[in-house]
Amino acid sequence: MYCLTEIEAAGSTFGNYFRVTTFGESHGGGVGCIVDGCPPRIPLSEADLQVDLDRRRPGQSRITTPRKETDTCRLYSGVSEGVTTGTPIHVFVPNTDQRGHDYKEMSIAYRPSHADATYDMKYGVRAVQGGGRSSARETIGRVASGAIAKKILKHFSGTEVLAYVSQVHQVVLPDGSVYHDTVTLDQIESNIVRCPHPEYAEKMIAAIDAVRTRGDSIGGVVTCIVRNAPRGLGSPVFDKLEAELAKAVMSLPATKGFEFGSGFAGTFLTGSEHNDEFFTDEHGTIRTRTNRSGGIQVVIFSVTLSLSVCLPSTSYLESSVGYGYVLDKGVCNF
């Protein structure tokens, strides 16, 4: 008889009206997603998705994982003659650089701060090669479905979504050094660390190179901005947009922190300092003079959202220190 935790294997689907299910494993045949709820008659092609998939693709610079994958996507349903049909969209990306033999030792050892031991304890079985569903290759399905979502938002409301690296280890972009109303994708893509501030981008790259040569790793923070977001998205109480976004972002591999607007730094301010004062602009639109709430006051109020997610250093060690060796389902730590 299985215990309850062993049979509850759901958790690969997110969303209500726009519903995304990701599938596949790091060293299996491939990965991808099923998107349900996309409106019909939206122009969509594989090339539209490939732009973002290429930005996610491994092996594109010395500061990323060395795995070589083309991450070429295929649309198998939901699109006809270049437009969406309103039916589920199936996106598939084959794995072409599977190297399961690289993980032979993992059959007898749990990697520290990975999901190996967790999966084994929950299900009694695990995908030894690359961590299976806990691998970062699962995010291919999120990137592909996100590209579709961005196209829908752009089509209906002119919404633009951008993200950039705002911190690497102890190199932190100063507040106000990136103007969220004008920063462009070209500025973000101008360097391999994807920081729109050239001076700090060089410092970040140098910090990564310094630990990379020692066989170690460091973490950082990614800041995401959403411009021209439709007002009124989100619903109290449990369906606040902050809560929905937090769930989506915190389910990414390795994430350990999430904040909207001023986030944790807001605790250093008094109520009068943290207030986002209202005013009416020249077009008669009610706006706020500051955006410490990150654009959300229960539901979206501001037309620019700002959120950040922290990703600690990759839990990778070149030596075997910290590994737990499996002995008849018991664990011996070294």
mmCIF file of N, CA and C in Angstrom, residues 230-237 239-242 244 296 298-300:
data_model
loop_
_atom_site.group_PDB
_atom_site.id
_atom_site.type_symbol
_atom_site.label_atom_id
_atom_site.label_comp_id
_atom_site.label_asym_id
_atom_site.label_seq_id
_atom_site.Cartn_x
_atom_site.Cartn_y
_atom_site.Cartn_z
ATOM 1 N N PRO A 230 -2.715 45.570 -18.022
ATOM 2 C CA PRO A 230 -4.133 45.945 -17.865
ATOM 3 C C PRO A 230 -4.470 46.140 -16.391
ATOM 4 N N ARG A 231 -5.149 47.205 -16.066
ATOM 5 C CA ARG A 231 -5.533 47.446 -14.678
ATOM 6 C C ARG A 231 -6.662 46.505 -14.268
ATOM 7 N N GLY A 232 -6.640 46.141 -12.993
ATOM 8 C CA GLY A 232 -7.725 45.333 -12.439
ATOM 9 C C GLY A 232 -7.485 43.843 -12.459
ATOM 10 N N LEU A 233 -6.326 43.394 -12.936
ATOM 11 C CA LEU A 233 -6.043 41.956 -12.909
ATOM 12 C C LEU A 233 -5.852 41.489 -11.474
ATOM 13 N N GLY A 234 -6.274 40.269 -11.206
ATOM 14 C CA GLY A 234 -6.159 39.724 -9.856
ATOM 15 C C GLY A 234 -7.451 39.908 -9.087
ATOM 16 N N SER A 235 -7.672 39.022 -8.118
ATOM 17 C CA SER A 235 -8.896 39.071 -7.318
ATOM 18 C C SER A 235 -8.569 38.760 -5.865
ATOM 19 N N PRO A 236 -9.097 39.570 -4.933
ATOM 20 C CA PRO A 236 -8.937 39.213 -3.529
ATOM 21 C C PRO A 236 -9.821 38.009 -3.227
ATOM 22 N N VAL A 237 -9.516 37.112 -2.313
ATOM 23 C CA VAL A 237 -8.451 37.272 -1.342
ATOM 24 C C VAL A 237 -7.264 36.380 -1.735
ATOM 25 N N ASP A 239 -6.601 35.026 -4.631
ATOM 26 C CA ASP A 239 -6.189 35.115 -6.031
ATOM 27 C C ASP A 239 -5.588 36.464 -6.376
ATOM 28 N N LYS A 240 -5.005 37.134 -5.390
ATOM 29 C CA LYS A 240 -4.278 38.377 -5.678
ATOM 30 C C LYS A 240 -3.178 38.082 -6.689
ATOM 31 N N LEU A 241 -2.939 39.031 -7.579
ATOM 32 C CA LEU A 241 -1.930 38.796 -8.608
ATOM 33 C C LEU A 241 -0.557 38.559 -7.997
ATOM 34 N N GLU A 242 -0.235 39.260 -6.908
ATOM 35 C CA GLU A 242 1.036 39.019 -6.216
ATOM 36 C C GLU A 242 1.157 37.556 -5.809
ATOM 37 N N GLU A 244 -0.445 34.921 -7.084
ATOM 38 C CA GLU A 244 -0.357 34.047 -8.253
ATOM 39 C C GLU A 244 1.050 34.091 -8.856
ATOM 40 N N ILE A 296 0.996 47.003 -7.596
ATOM 41 C CA ILE A 296 -0.165 46.230 -7.157
ATOM 42 C C ILE A 296 -0.637 46.709 -5.791
ATOM 43 N N VAL A 298 -3.676 45.325 -3.925
ATOM 44 C CA VAL A 298 -4.653 44.225 -3.957
ATOM 45 C C VAL A 298 -4.738 43.665 -5.375
ATOM 46 N N VAL A 299 -5.166 44.498 -6.358
ATOM 47 C CA VAL A 299 -5.115 44.108 -7.761
ATOM 48 C C VAL A 299 -4.214 45.117 -8.459
ATOM 49 N N ILE A 300 -3.945 44.925 -9.751
ATOM 50 C CA ILE A 300 -3.092 45.860 -10.475
ATOM 51 C C ILE A 300 -3.712 47.245 -10.465
#
